[in-house]
Amino acid sequence: MINIIQKRVYLYIFSLGAVFLSIGALFVWGLNLGIDFKGGTLMEVQFSETVPAIGVITESLAPFSLQSLTIQPTGERSLFLRYLASDEVANEQVLEKLQSFDENILLLRTDFIGGSVSEQIKKQAIIGIILSIIGIALYIAWAFRRVSGLVGSWEYGLGAIIALAHDIIVTIGVFSFLGEFYGVEIGVPFVAALLTILGYSVNDTIVVYDRIRENLLRSNKKEDFEITVNRSINETLGRSFNTSFTVIVTLLAIVLFGGESIKYFALAILIGVAFGTYSSIYVASALLVTRYKMKMRG
């Protein structure tokens, strides 16, 4: 049996280092917000024949100095163009330039996202994440209401929430770095990725917690709590790693071969799943033991 819990101090140091670095990155660089949060234009066009290379289109639009311009293929002959400008003049200039490649190009739609709308999206995204975390904490407290021992059910919920916060903060910190040095923007899909991470991470945590509860009931309080937790982690270790490994391999394939439209969405989930697997084992469970020791000392 691997002594995981006994080495929790080193794991705490690693986790706190990752969290502080992420918060520091967020404080210094912030996040590179896309048009979902800043406002802008989303234009979809369809070419009648072959679509020109993305690089050629980008170069042809360079004289218009469109901020945060991204061009993504959406079909065999269709493209999405996103940029921060949201006025008719800029849109007409873009369309005229595209018509120089194809006179029969078809404008499928032009959507504007105003500043007030983007502020609303930002607020709703934050509220959605906070409500999800509170809901998860309440559910875990209820699900483990009959747990035995010195650690109460609400403390199981608190441990899971700290682990979730750890996963979310680290993922945001990585994207702060990517935004500063590689120009990666975040939009609504990034929020969807964070919510997905919450769901996956708590699922893994509950599996470990459930095994701890079962072993507590079986041991009839004769076994030290720290040993019970460590044994429970070892019993679920194979399942956690195998499940996460298959998910990570799938997400890695999407990141490498899935195309630009979902690349960073998959990358956010990939980072969250990796840290979620780690935190379910090394943070959420270790915190239960730390809390137990604190109570034992009085």
PDB file of C-alpha atoms in Angstrom:
ATOM      1  CA  MET A   1       0.000   0.000   0.000  1.00  0.00           C
ATOM      2  CA  ILE A   2       1.374   3.424  -0.981  1.00  0.00           C
ATOM      3  CA  ASN A   3       1.725   5.950   1.837  1.00  0.00           C
ATOM      4  CA  ILE A   4      -0.017   8.906   0.191  1.00  0.00           C
ATOM      5  CA  ILE A   5      -1.672  10.699   3.086  1.00  0.00           C
ATOM      6  CA  GLN A   6       1.459  10.555   5.234  1.00  0.00           C
ATOM      7  CA  LYS A   7       3.186  12.761   2.627  1.00  0.00           C
ATOM      8  CA  ARG A   8       0.394  15.338   2.555  1.00  0.00           C
ATOM      9  CA  VAL A   9       2.655  18.224   3.647  1.00  0.00           C
ATOM     10  CA  TYR A  10       4.611  17.998   0.378  1.00  0.00           C
ATOM     11  CA  LEU A  11       1.357  17.807  -1.561  1.00  0.00           C
ATOM     12  CA  TYR A  12       0.016  20.875   0.233  1.00  0.00           C
ATOM     13  CA  ILE A  13       3.205  22.759  -0.662  1.00  0.00           C
ATOM     14  CA  PHE A  14       2.848  21.803  -4.328  1.00  0.00           C
ATOM     15  CA  SER A  15      -0.843  22.750  -4.437  1.00  0.00           C
ATOM     16  CA  LEU A  16      -0.353  26.048  -2.610  1.00  0.00           C
ATOM     17  CA  GLY A  17       2.537  26.878  -4.964  1.00  0.00           C
ATOM     18  CA  ALA A  18       0.381  26.176  -8.031  1.00  0.00           C
ATOM     19  CA  VAL A  19      -2.521  28.217  -6.622  1.00  0.00           C
ATOM     20  CA  PHE A  20      -0.345  31.204  -5.638  1.00  0.00           C
ATOM     21  CA  LEU A  21       1.377  31.200  -9.036  1.00  0.00           C
ATOM     22  CA  SER A  22      -2.029  31.118 -10.751  1.00  0.00           C
ATOM     23  CA  ILE A  23      -3.413  33.957  -8.624  1.00  0.00           C
ATOM     24  CA  GLY A  24      -0.217  35.934  -9.256  1.00  0.00           C
ATOM     25  CA  ALA A  25      -0.564  35.396 -13.026  1.00  0.00           C
ATOM     26  CA  LEU A  26      -4.194  36.502 -12.864  1.00  0.00           C
ATOM     27  CA  PHE A  27      -3.271  39.578 -10.819  1.00  0.00           C
ATOM     28  CA  VAL A  28      -0.357  40.600 -13.080  1.00  0.00           C
ATOM     29  CA  TRP A  29      -1.615  39.604 -16.549  1.00  0.00           C
ATOM     30  CA  GLY A  30      -5.352  39.133 -16.106  1.00  0.00           C
ATOM     31  CA  LEU A  31      -7.314  37.209 -18.733  1.00  0.00           C
ATOM     32  CA  ASN A  32      -7.353  37.897 -22.444  1.00  0.00           C
ATOM     33  CA  LEU A  33     -11.120  38.293 -22.865  1.00  0.00           C
ATOM     34  CA  GLY A  34     -12.703  37.575 -26.245  1.00  0.00           C
ATOM     35  CA  ILE A  35     -15.638  39.278 -27.884  1.00  0.00           C
ATOM     36  CA  ASP A  36     -18.104  37.293 -25.752  1.00  0.00           C
ATOM     37  CA  PHE A  37     -16.976  39.436 -22.805  1.00  0.00           C
ATOM     38  CA  LYS A  38     -15.841  42.610 -24.585  1.00  0.00           C
ATOM     39  CA  GLY A  39     -18.454  42.952 -27.296  1.00  0.00           C
ATOM     40  CA  GLY A  40     -17.826  42.776 -31.047  1.00  0.00           C
ATOM     41  CA  THR A  41     -18.991  41.190 -34.275  1.00  0.00           C
ATOM     42  CA  LEU A  42     -19.545  37.610 -35.352  1.00  0.00           C
ATOM     43  CA  MET A  43     -19.846  37.243 -39.138  1.00  0.00           C
ATOM     44  CA  GLU A  44     -20.487  34.011 -40.991  1.00  0.00           C
ATOM     45  CA  VAL A  45     -19.904  33.804 -44.738  1.00  0.00           C
ATOM     46  CA  GLN A  46     -20.089  31.059 -47.327  1.00  0.00           C
ATOM     47  CA  PHE A  47     -17.875  30.915 -50.408  1.00  0.00           C
ATOM     48  CA  SER A  48     -19.330  29.646 -53.662  1.00  0.00           C
ATOM     49  CA  GLU A  49     -16.173  27.735 -54.494  1.00  0.00           C
ATOM     50  CA  THR A  50     -12.895  26.973 -52.733  1.00  0.00           C
ATOM     51  CA  VAL A  51     -12.253  28.792 -49.459  1.00  0.00           C
ATOM     52  CA  PRO A  52      -8.992  30.788 -49.508  1.00  0.00           C
ATOM     53  CA  ALA A  53      -6.339  29.954 -46.929  1.00  0.00           C
ATOM     54  CA  ILE A  54      -6.970  31.470 -43.476  1.00  0.00           C
ATOM     55  CA  GLY A  55      -3.559  33.143 -43.536  1.00  0.00           C
ATOM     56  CA  VAL A  56      -4.317  34.816 -46.875  1.00  0.00           C
ATOM     57  CA  ILE A  57      -7.639  36.193 -45.590  1.00  0.00           C
ATOM     58  CA  THR A  58      -6.038  37.394 -42.367  1.00  0.00           C
ATOM     59  CA  GLU A  59      -3.327  39.193 -44.309  1.00  0.00           C
ATOM     60  CA  SER A  60      -5.863  40.839 -46.627  1.00  0.00           C
ATOM     61  CA  LEU A  61      -7.815  42.193 -43.618  1.00  0.00           C
ATOM     62  CA  ALA A  62      -4.706  43.518 -41.870  1.00  0.00           C
ATOM     63  CA  PRO A  63      -5.126  47.129 -43.193  1.00  0.00           C
ATOM     64  CA  PHE A  64      -8.414  47.409 -41.240  1.00  0.00           C
ATOM     65  CA  SER A  65      -6.603  46.801 -37.921  1.00  0.00           C
ATOM     66  CA  LEU A  66      -9.385  44.591 -36.579  1.00  0.00           C
ATOM     67  CA  GLN A  67      -8.688  43.764 -32.949  1.00  0.00           C
ATOM     68  CA  SER A  68      -8.911  40.140 -31.747  1.00  0.00           C
ATOM     69  CA  LEU A  69      -9.612  38.907 -35.268  1.00  0.00           C
ATOM     70  CA  THR A  70     -10.163  35.168 -35.397  1.00  0.00           C
ATOM     71  CA  ILE A  71     -11.207  33.181 -38.468  1.00  0.00           C
ATOM     72  CA  GLN A  72     -12.534  29.658 -38.108  1.00  0.00           C
ATOM     73  CA  PRO A  73     -13.831  27.238 -40.754  1.00  0.00           C
ATOM     74  CA  THR A  74     -17.393  26.093 -39.927  1.00  0.00           C
ATOM     75  CA  GLY A  75     -18.044  23.844 -42.899  1.00  0.00           C
ATOM     76  CA  GLU A  76     -16.729  22.864 -46.282  1.00  0.00           C
ATOM     77  CA  ARG A  77     -17.080  26.405 -47.673  1.00  0.00           C
ATOM     78  CA  SER A  78     -18.071  28.505 -44.655  1.00  0.00           C
ATOM     79  CA  LEU A  79     -16.105  30.682 -42.249  1.00  0.00           C
ATOM     80  CA  PHE A  80     -16.684  32.448 -38.929  1.00  0.00           C
ATOM     81  CA  LEU A  81     -14.995  35.827 -38.508  1.00  0.00           C
ATOM     82  CA  ARG A  82     -14.869  37.413 -35.042  1.00  0.00           C
ATOM     83  CA  TYR A  83     -13.467  40.839 -34.217  1.00  0.00           C
ATOM     84  CA  LEU A  84     -13.960  43.551 -31.655  1.00  0.00           C
ATOM     85  CA  ALA A  85     -15.301  46.226 -34.027  1.00  0.00           C
ATOM     86  CA  SER A  86     -19.090  46.451 -34.013  1.00  0.00           C
ATOM     87  CA  ASP A  87     -19.996  49.081 -36.601  1.00  0.00           C
ATOM     88  CA  GLU A  88     -21.498  48.747 -40.056  1.00  0.00           C
ATOM     89  CA  VAL A  89     -18.601  50.488 -41.794  1.00  0.00           C
ATOM     90  CA  ALA A  90     -16.085  47.915 -40.585  1.00  0.00           C
ATOM     91  CA  ASN A  91     -18.404  45.054 -41.521  1.00  0.00           C
ATOM     92  CA  GLU A  92     -18.902  46.437 -45.043  1.00  0.00           C
ATOM     93  CA  GLN A  93     -15.139  46.799 -45.472  1.00  0.00           C
ATOM     94  CA  VAL A  94     -14.610  43.200 -44.379  1.00  0.00           C
ATOM     95  CA  LEU A  95     -17.318  41.924 -46.712  1.00  0.00           C
ATOM     96  CA  GLU A  96     -15.964  43.912 -49.670  1.00  0.00           C
ATOM     97  CA  LYS A  97     -12.508  42.497 -49.073  1.00  0.00           C
ATOM     98  CA  LEU A  98     -13.911  38.948 -48.931  1.00  0.00           C
ATOM     99  CA  GLN A  99     -15.783  39.580 -52.179  1.00  0.00           C
ATOM    100  CA  SER A 100     -12.421  40.234 -53.829  1.00  0.00           C
ATOM    101  CA  PHE A 101     -11.768  36.500 -53.320  1.00  0.00           C
ATOM    102  CA  ASP A 102     -15.241  35.411 -54.432  1.00  0.00           C
ATOM    103  CA  GLU A 103     -17.840  37.707 -56.040  1.00  0.00           C
ATOM    104  CA  ASN A 104     -20.642  35.291 -55.178  1.00  0.00           C
ATOM    105  CA  ILE A 105     -19.798  35.035 -51.508  1.00  0.00           C
ATOM    106  CA  LEU A 106     -22.907  34.730 -49.330  1.00  0.00           C
ATOM    107  CA  LEU A 107     -23.294  36.586 -46.019  1.00  0.00           C
ATOM    108  CA  LEU A 108     -25.088  34.066 -43.782  1.00  0.00           C
ATOM    109  CA  ARG A 109     -25.334  36.254 -40.693  1.00  0.00           C
ATOM    110  CA  THR A 110     -23.855  39.169 -38.800  1.00  0.00           C
ATOM    111  CA  ASP A 111     -24.343  39.238 -35.019  1.00  0.00           C
ATOM    112  CA  PHE A 112     -23.374  42.125 -32.772  1.00  0.00           C
ATOM    113  CA  ILE A 113     -22.505  41.634 -29.124  1.00  0.00           C
ATOM    114  CA  GLY A 114     -22.792  44.951 -27.320  1.00  0.00           C
ATOM    115  CA  GLY A 115     -20.930  46.057 -24.184  1.00  0.00           C
ATOM    116  CA  SER A 116     -24.006  45.684 -21.947  1.00  0.00           C
ATOM    117  CA  VAL A 117     -24.649  42.170 -23.255  1.00  0.00           C
ATOM    118  CA  SER A 118     -21.050  41.118 -22.679  1.00  0.00           C
ATOM    119  CA  GLU A 119     -21.159  42.529 -19.133  1.00  0.00           C
ATOM    120  CA  GLN A 120     -24.283  40.491 -18.540  1.00  0.00           C
ATOM    121  CA  ILE A 121     -22.592  37.355 -19.906  1.00  0.00           C
ATOM    122  CA  LYS A 122     -19.618  37.964 -17.601  1.00  0.00           C
ATOM    123  CA  LYS A 123     -21.856  38.433 -14.554  1.00  0.00           C
ATOM    124  CA  GLN A 124     -23.954  35.360 -15.368  1.00  0.00           C
ATOM    125  CA  ALA A 125     -20.824  33.271 -15.885  1.00  0.00           C
ATOM    126  CA  ILE A 126     -19.499  34.194 -12.423  1.00  0.00           C
ATOM    127  CA  ILE A 127     -22.900  33.631 -10.775  1.00  0.00           C
ATOM    128  CA  GLY A 128     -23.247  30.279 -12.578  1.00  0.00           C
ATOM    129  CA  ILE A 129     -19.888  29.045 -11.293  1.00  0.00           C
ATOM    130  CA  ILE A 130     -20.535  30.222  -7.707  1.00  0.00           C
ATOM    131  CA  LEU A 131     -24.014  28.653  -7.603  1.00  0.00           C
ATOM    132  CA  SER A 132     -22.606  25.390  -8.988  1.00  0.00           C
ATOM    133  CA  ILE A 133     -19.966  25.279  -6.241  1.00  0.00           C
ATOM    134  CA  ILE A 134     -22.537  26.009  -3.505  1.00  0.00           C
ATOM    135  CA  GLY A 135     -24.883  23.370  -4.930  1.00  0.00           C
ATOM    136  CA  ILE A 136     -22.098  20.788  -4.989  1.00  0.00           C
ATOM    137  CA  ALA A 137     -21.142  21.584  -1.351  1.00  0.00           C
ATOM    138  CA  LEU A 138     -24.752  21.202  -0.189  1.00  0.00           C
ATOM    139  CA  TYR A 139     -25.162  17.944  -2.097  1.00  0.00           C
ATOM    140  CA  ILE A 140     -22.017  16.396  -0.602  1.00  0.00           C
ATOM    141  CA  ALA A 141     -23.044  17.519   2.916  1.00  0.00           C
ATOM    142  CA  TRP A 142     -26.419  15.845   2.386  1.00  0.00           C
ATOM    143  CA  ALA A 143     -25.036  12.708   0.731  1.00  0.00           C
ATOM    144  CA  PHE A 144     -22.572  12.124   3.582  1.00  0.00           C
ATOM    145  CA  ARG A 145     -24.966  13.142   6.395  1.00  0.00           C
ATOM    146  CA  ARG A 146     -24.687   9.699   8.022  1.00  0.00           C
ATOM    147  CA  VAL A 147     -20.927   9.532   7.923  1.00  0.00           C
ATOM    148  CA  SER A 148     -19.355   8.401  11.174  1.00  0.00           C
ATOM    149  CA  GLY A 149     -16.333   9.770  12.994  1.00  0.00           C
ATOM    150  CA  LEU A 150     -15.058  13.160  14.106  1.00  0.00           C
ATOM    151  CA  VAL A 151     -15.208  14.689  10.621  1.00  0.00           C
ATOM    152  CA  GLY A 152     -18.731  15.942   9.916  1.00  0.00           C
ATOM    153  CA  SER A 153     -20.592  15.750   6.602  1.00  0.00           C
ATOM    154  CA  TRP A 154     -20.283  19.505   5.980  1.00  0.00           C
ATOM    155  CA  GLU A 155     -16.486  19.155   6.319  1.00  0.00           C
ATOM    156  CA  TYR A 156     -16.510  16.583   3.533  1.00  0.00           C
ATOM    157  CA  GLY A 157     -18.326  19.193   1.440  1.00  0.00           C
ATOM    158  CA  LEU A 158     -15.812  21.869   2.428  1.00  0.00           C
ATOM    159  CA  GLY A 159     -12.897  19.621   1.455  1.00  0.00           C
ATOM    160  CA  ALA A 160     -14.464  18.995  -1.951  1.00  0.00           C
ATOM    161  CA  ILE A 161     -15.035  22.729  -2.484  1.00  0.00           C
ATOM    162  CA  ILE A 162     -11.404  23.563  -1.668  1.00  0.00           C
ATOM    163  CA  ALA A 163     -10.302  20.897  -4.158  1.00  0.00           C
ATOM    164  CA  LEU A 164     -12.666  22.308  -6.808  1.00  0.00           C
ATOM    165  CA  ALA A 165     -11.424  25.848  -6.204  1.00  0.00           C
ATOM    166  CA  HIS A 166      -7.870  24.517  -6.564  1.00  0.00           C
ATOM    167  CA  ASP A 167      -8.690  22.990  -9.989  1.00  0.00           C
ATOM    168  CA  ILE A 168     -10.511  26.082 -11.257  1.00  0.00           C
ATOM    169  CA  ILE A 169      -7.846  28.562 -10.086  1.00  0.00           C
ATOM    170  CA  VAL A 170      -5.006  26.564 -11.645  1.00  0.00           C
ATOM    171  CA  THR A 171      -6.886  26.266 -14.968  1.00  0.00           C
ATOM    172  CA  ILE A 172      -7.599  30.021 -15.011  1.00  0.00           C
ATOM    173  CA  GLY A 173      -3.952  30.696 -14.131  1.00  0.00           C
ATOM    174  CA  VAL A 174      -2.741  28.596 -17.082  1.00  0.00           C
ATOM    175  CA  PHE A 175      -5.054  30.507 -19.431  1.00  0.00           C
ATOM    176  CA  SER A 176      -3.821  33.804 -18.012  1.00  0.00           C
ATOM    177  CA  PHE A 177      -0.316  32.707 -19.045  1.00  0.00           C
ATOM    178  CA  LEU A 178      -1.518  31.537 -22.478  1.00  0.00           C
ATOM    179  CA  GLY A 179      -3.394  34.799 -23.000  1.00  0.00           C
ATOM    180  CA  GLU A 180      -0.372  36.923 -22.153  1.00  0.00           C
ATOM    181  CA  PHE A 181       2.246  35.029 -24.183  1.00  0.00           C
ATOM    182  CA  TYR A 182       0.227  33.275 -26.925  1.00  0.00           C
ATOM    183  CA  GLY A 183      -2.781  35.556 -27.332  1.00  0.00           C
ATOM    184  CA  VAL A 184      -5.292  32.870 -26.334  1.00  0.00           C
ATOM    185  CA  GLU A 185      -8.685  34.486 -25.731  1.00  0.00           C
ATOM    186  CA  ILE A 186     -11.410  33.189 -23.470  1.00  0.00           C
ATOM    187  CA  GLY A 187     -15.125  33.326 -24.173  1.00  0.00           C
ATOM    188  CA  VAL A 188     -18.308  31.526 -23.221  1.00  0.00           C
ATOM    189  CA  PRO A 189     -16.839  28.089 -24.165  1.00  0.00           C
ATOM    190  CA  PHE A 190     -14.190  28.631 -21.474  1.00  0.00           C
ATOM    191  CA  VAL A 191     -16.944  29.084 -18.870  1.00  0.00           C
ATOM    192  CA  ALA A 192     -18.577  25.880 -20.137  1.00  0.00           C
ATOM    193  CA  ALA A 193     -15.205  24.154 -19.738  1.00  0.00           C
ATOM    194  CA  LEU A 194     -14.913  25.364 -16.103  1.00  0.00           C
ATOM    195  CA  LEU A 195     -18.384  24.015 -15.301  1.00  0.00           C
ATOM    196  CA  THR A 196     -17.434  20.702 -16.912  1.00  0.00           C
ATOM    197  CA  ILE A 197     -14.316  20.587 -14.740  1.00  0.00           C
ATOM    198  CA  LEU A 198     -16.464  21.140 -11.630  1.00  0.00           C
ATOM    199  CA  GLY A 199     -18.647  18.181 -12.569  1.00  0.00           C
ATOM    200  CA  TYR A 200     -15.769  15.855 -13.365  1.00  0.00           C
ATOM    201  CA  SER A 201     -13.663  16.771 -10.351  1.00  0.00           C
ATOM    202  CA  VAL A 202     -16.478  16.369  -7.834  1.00  0.00           C
ATOM    203  CA  ASN A 203     -17.397  13.005  -9.357  1.00  0.00           C
ATOM    204  CA  ASP A 204     -13.881  11.728  -8.706  1.00  0.00           C
ATOM    205  CA  THR A 205     -13.871  13.192  -5.187  1.00  0.00           C
ATOM    206  CA  ILE A 206     -17.185  11.525  -4.299  1.00  0.00           C
ATOM    207  CA  VAL A 207     -15.841   8.131  -5.408  1.00  0.00           C
ATOM    208  CA  VAL A 208     -12.924   8.457  -2.955  1.00  0.00           C
ATOM    209  CA  TYR A 209     -15.150   9.874  -0.185  1.00  0.00           C
ATOM    210  CA  ASP A 210     -17.640   7.063  -0.634  1.00  0.00           C
ATOM    211  CA  ARG A 211     -14.933   4.449  -0.201  1.00  0.00           C
ATOM    212  CA  ILE A 212     -13.734   6.262   2.950  1.00  0.00           C
ATOM    213  CA  ARG A 213     -17.276   6.141   4.349  1.00  0.00           C
ATOM    214  CA  GLU A 214     -17.626   2.424   3.571  1.00  0.00           C
ATOM    215  CA  ASN A 215     -14.293   1.610   5.210  1.00  0.00           C
ATOM    216  CA  LEU A 216     -15.163   3.716   8.268  1.00  0.00           C
ATOM    217  CA  LEU A 217     -18.337   1.702   8.762  1.00  0.00           C
ATOM    218  CA  ARG A 218     -16.525  -1.625   8.221  1.00  0.00           C
ATOM    219  CA  SER A 219     -13.601  -0.783  10.516  1.00  0.00           C
ATOM    220  CA  ASN A 220     -16.040  -0.011  13.361  1.00  0.00           C
ATOM    221  CA  LYS A 221     -13.769   2.863  14.538  1.00  0.00           C
ATOM    222  CA  LYS A 222     -10.959   0.459  15.491  1.00  0.00           C
ATOM    223  CA  GLU A 223      -8.657   1.668  12.748  1.00  0.00           C
ATOM    224  CA  ASP A 224      -6.948   5.070  12.840  1.00  0.00           C
ATOM    225  CA  PHE A 225      -8.732   7.569  10.579  1.00  0.00           C
ATOM    226  CA  GLU A 226      -5.515   8.431   8.706  1.00  0.00           C
ATOM    227  CA  ILE A 227      -4.903   4.761   7.880  1.00  0.00           C
ATOM    228  CA  THR A 228      -8.523   4.312   6.757  1.00  0.00           C
ATOM    229  CA  VAL A 229      -8.300   7.305   4.404  1.00  0.00           C
ATOM    230  CA  ASN A 230      -4.970   6.151   2.990  1.00  0.00           C
ATOM    231  CA  ARG A 231      -6.337   2.635   2.445  1.00  0.00           C
ATOM    232  CA  SER A 232      -9.438   4.022   0.750  1.00  0.00           C
ATOM    233  CA  ILE A 233      -7.328   6.115  -1.629  1.00  0.00           C
ATOM    234  CA  ASN A 234      -5.204   3.100  -2.517  1.00  0.00           C
ATOM    235  CA  GLU A 235      -8.332   1.050  -3.221  1.00  0.00           C
ATOM    236  CA  THR A 236      -9.679   3.670  -5.654  1.00  0.00           C
ATOM    237  CA  LEU A 237      -6.325   4.729  -7.114  1.00  0.00           C
ATOM    238  CA  GLY A 238      -6.406   2.345 -10.078  1.00  0.00           C
ATOM    239  CA  ARG A 239      -9.970   3.271 -11.009  1.00  0.00           C
ATOM    240  CA  SER A 240      -9.249   7.017 -10.777  1.00  0.00           C
ATOM    241  CA  PHE A 241      -6.087   6.860 -12.894  1.00  0.00           C
ATOM    242  CA  ASN A 242      -7.561   4.526 -15.502  1.00  0.00           C
ATOM    243  CA  THR A 243     -10.708   6.638 -15.919  1.00  0.00           C
ATOM    244  CA  SER A 244      -8.773   9.902 -16.063  1.00  0.00           C
ATOM    245  CA  PHE A 245      -6.193   8.456 -18.453  1.00  0.00           C
ATOM    246  CA  THR A 246      -8.835   7.513 -21.032  1.00  0.00           C
ATOM    247  CA  VAL A 247     -10.433  10.973 -20.725  1.00  0.00           C
ATOM    248  CA  ILE A 248      -7.054  12.709 -21.020  1.00  0.00           C
ATOM    249  CA  VAL A 249      -6.073  10.696 -24.118  1.00  0.00           C
ATOM    250  CA  THR A 250      -9.382  11.641 -25.783  1.00  0.00           C
ATOM    251  CA  LEU A 251      -9.016  15.305 -24.887  1.00  0.00           C
ATOM    252  CA  LEU A 252      -5.402  15.313 -26.056  1.00  0.00           C
ATOM    253  CA  ALA A 253      -6.522  14.005 -29.449  1.00  0.00           C
ATOM    254  CA  ILE A 254      -9.104  16.812 -29.673  1.00  0.00           C
ATOM    255  CA  VAL A 255      -6.500  19.432 -28.725  1.00  0.00           C
ATOM    256  CA  LEU A 256      -4.057  18.169 -31.355  1.00  0.00           C
ATOM    257  CA  PHE A 257      -6.446  17.293 -34.182  1.00  0.00           C
ATOM    258  CA  GLY A 258      -9.841  18.817 -33.347  1.00  0.00           C
ATOM    259  CA  GLY A 259      -9.295  22.151 -35.043  1.00  0.00           C
ATOM    260  CA  GLU A 260      -9.155  25.723 -33.777  1.00  0.00           C
ATOM    261  CA  SER A 261     -12.849  26.011 -32.906  1.00  0.00           C
ATOM    262  CA  ILE A 262     -12.704  23.582 -29.955  1.00  0.00           C
ATOM    263  CA  LYS A 263      -8.952  23.392 -29.325  1.00  0.00           C
ATOM    264  CA  TYR A 264      -8.826  25.676 -26.269  1.00  0.00           C
ATOM    265  CA  PHE A 265     -12.152  24.412 -24.907  1.00  0.00           C
ATOM    266  CA  ALA A 266     -10.665  20.896 -24.874  1.00  0.00           C
ATOM    267  CA  LEU A 267      -7.368  22.208 -23.469  1.00  0.00           C
ATOM    268  CA  ALA A 268      -9.166  23.857 -20.518  1.00  0.00           C
ATOM    269  CA  ILE A 269     -10.964  20.598 -19.715  1.00  0.00           C
ATOM    270  CA  LEU A 270      -7.721  18.649 -20.147  1.00  0.00           C
ATOM    271  CA  ILE A 271      -5.931  20.825 -17.565  1.00  0.00           C
ATOM    272  CA  GLY A 272      -8.931  20.689 -15.226  1.00  0.00           C
ATOM    273  CA  VAL A 273      -9.291  16.912 -15.474  1.00  0.00           C
ATOM    274  CA  ALA A 274      -5.579  16.365 -14.799  1.00  0.00           C
ATOM    275  CA  PHE A 275      -5.577  18.616 -11.728  1.00  0.00           C
ATOM    276  CA  GLY A 276      -9.028  17.344 -10.712  1.00  0.00           C
ATOM    277  CA  THR A 277      -7.726  13.787 -10.556  1.00  0.00           C
ATOM    278  CA  TYR A 278      -4.768  14.953  -8.505  1.00  0.00           C
ATOM    279  CA  SER A 279      -6.838  17.087  -6.112  1.00  0.00           C
ATOM    280  CA  SER A 280      -9.489  14.396  -5.526  1.00  0.00           C
ATOM    281  CA  ILE A 281      -6.774  12.120  -4.206  1.00  0.00           C
ATOM    282  CA  TYR A 282      -4.166  14.435  -2.764  1.00  0.00           C
ATOM    283  CA  VAL A 283      -6.133  17.500  -1.627  1.00  0.00           C
ATOM    284  CA  ALA A 284      -9.768  16.671  -0.801  1.00  0.00           C
ATOM    285  CA  SER A 285      -8.948  13.463   1.089  1.00  0.00           C
ATOM    286  CA  ALA A 286      -5.810  14.818   2.757  1.00  0.00           C
ATOM    287  CA  LEU A 287      -7.807  17.771   4.106  1.00  0.00           C
ATOM    288  CA  LEU A 288     -10.133  15.350   5.917  1.00  0.00           C
ATOM    289  CA  VAL A 289      -7.154  13.876   7.753  1.00  0.00           C
ATOM    290  CA  THR A 290      -5.787  17.328   8.577  1.00  0.00           C
ATOM    291  CA  ARG A 291      -9.181  18.346   9.979  1.00  0.00           C
ATOM    292  CA  TYR A 292      -9.390  15.109  11.963  1.00  0.00           C
ATOM    293  CA  LYS A 293      -5.939  15.724  13.494  1.00  0.00           C
ATOM    294  CA  MET A 294      -6.934  19.277  14.428  1.00  0.00           C
ATOM    295  CA  LYS A 295     -10.005  17.999  16.272  1.00  0.00           C
ATOM    296  CA  MET A 296      -8.014  15.278  18.024  1.00  0.00           C
ATOM    297  CA  ARG A 297      -5.607  17.913  19.355  1.00  0.00           C
ATOM    298  CA  GLY A 298      -8.607  19.749  20.733  1.00  0.00           C
TER     299      GLY A 298
END
